[in-house]
Amino acid sequence: MTELFIGGQKIKAGERRTLDIPLPNLYTHTVVPMTVHVINGRQSGPKLFVCAAIHGDEINGIEIIRRLLQSPALRNIKGTLIAVPIVNIYGFVRHSRYLPDRRDLNRVFPGSDKGSLAGRLASLFFHEIVEQCTHGIDLHTGAIHRDNLPQIRADLNEGEETETLARVFAAPVILNSDVRDGSLRAIAAEHKIPLLVYEAGEALRYDELSIRIGLRGIIRVMRQLGMIRQETAKRKSKLPEPVVARSSYWARSSKSGLLRAMVSLGAKVDKGETLGAVSDPFYLEDDNITAPNSGIIIGKTNLPIVTEGEALFHIARFGKADNAADVVEQYQHEFNPMNEAYEWSETPIV
């Protein structure tokens, strides 16, 4: 195994380090670091980065990484794990998705060291972390007031390895989606780095089910890559294979008003089914929101106050929606925080 350099600091083979990479100060003269945790194995192997809070208010991934770093499964890993729990520290301290310059960090990659604050942060993260790695996992949630069913987003046309890792992660749903210009996923694809995006939960909220599925998924990917030993103890129950959605769409509000949602995340809906109703504050008239096609609810707004054209329910389309609904239900039961049967010895819920 070879040593590596991050932020000008050397990490030797067999070494575990926490590094602070300097970022531009706040205007208060407050020093701002990007904290990076590195586990550099003694034996050669893949170099995997796991990052969260590229959008500063998406905090589920921070807790996933905290638990990951405490996992006994990481003893004697092969290769290198680079974990960055908070990429967009500026947005995080402001409870904001964006940077102080109002830019979305996930739309400016690969960035520039002479560009905007967003561009400089993107450039530093790409060159110091992403460019050194062979694989990546990017942890996200829904935007503020929006909730996402645990799902992996990946371009399944990128190659066999990306699809294999997406299935191994074992979130209940895999959404085949094209990359967006300027996103971390786009720049990773350009450099032939297989990257999974895990979407689960809501901004500024911890969601235990999403955290548990995400933690287990990362460990499963590391096993698949040969970075950690295979699980010895058998699970009491075997989860079904994730279901793949080849397309999705949003049901939008036809008028402004107050939304009364009638379906929940993971629900199967049929074409024409009523998803909710929008009315004005005096309840003079309801305007029903119906499903344009059959599918599964994989995202929804949690804020009842809506405007005309606003995206309300994200629906994924499957070949067999009934089968997809069964898969989602089994995952929700298995990882439900109220389910005392949940057990996974190598990654305790701490």
XYZ file of C-alpha atoms in Angstrom, residues 54 83 140 263:
4
model
C -22.687 19.024 -0.358
C -14.876 10.298 4.625
C -28.120 13.473 0.099
C -50.726 9.282 0.347
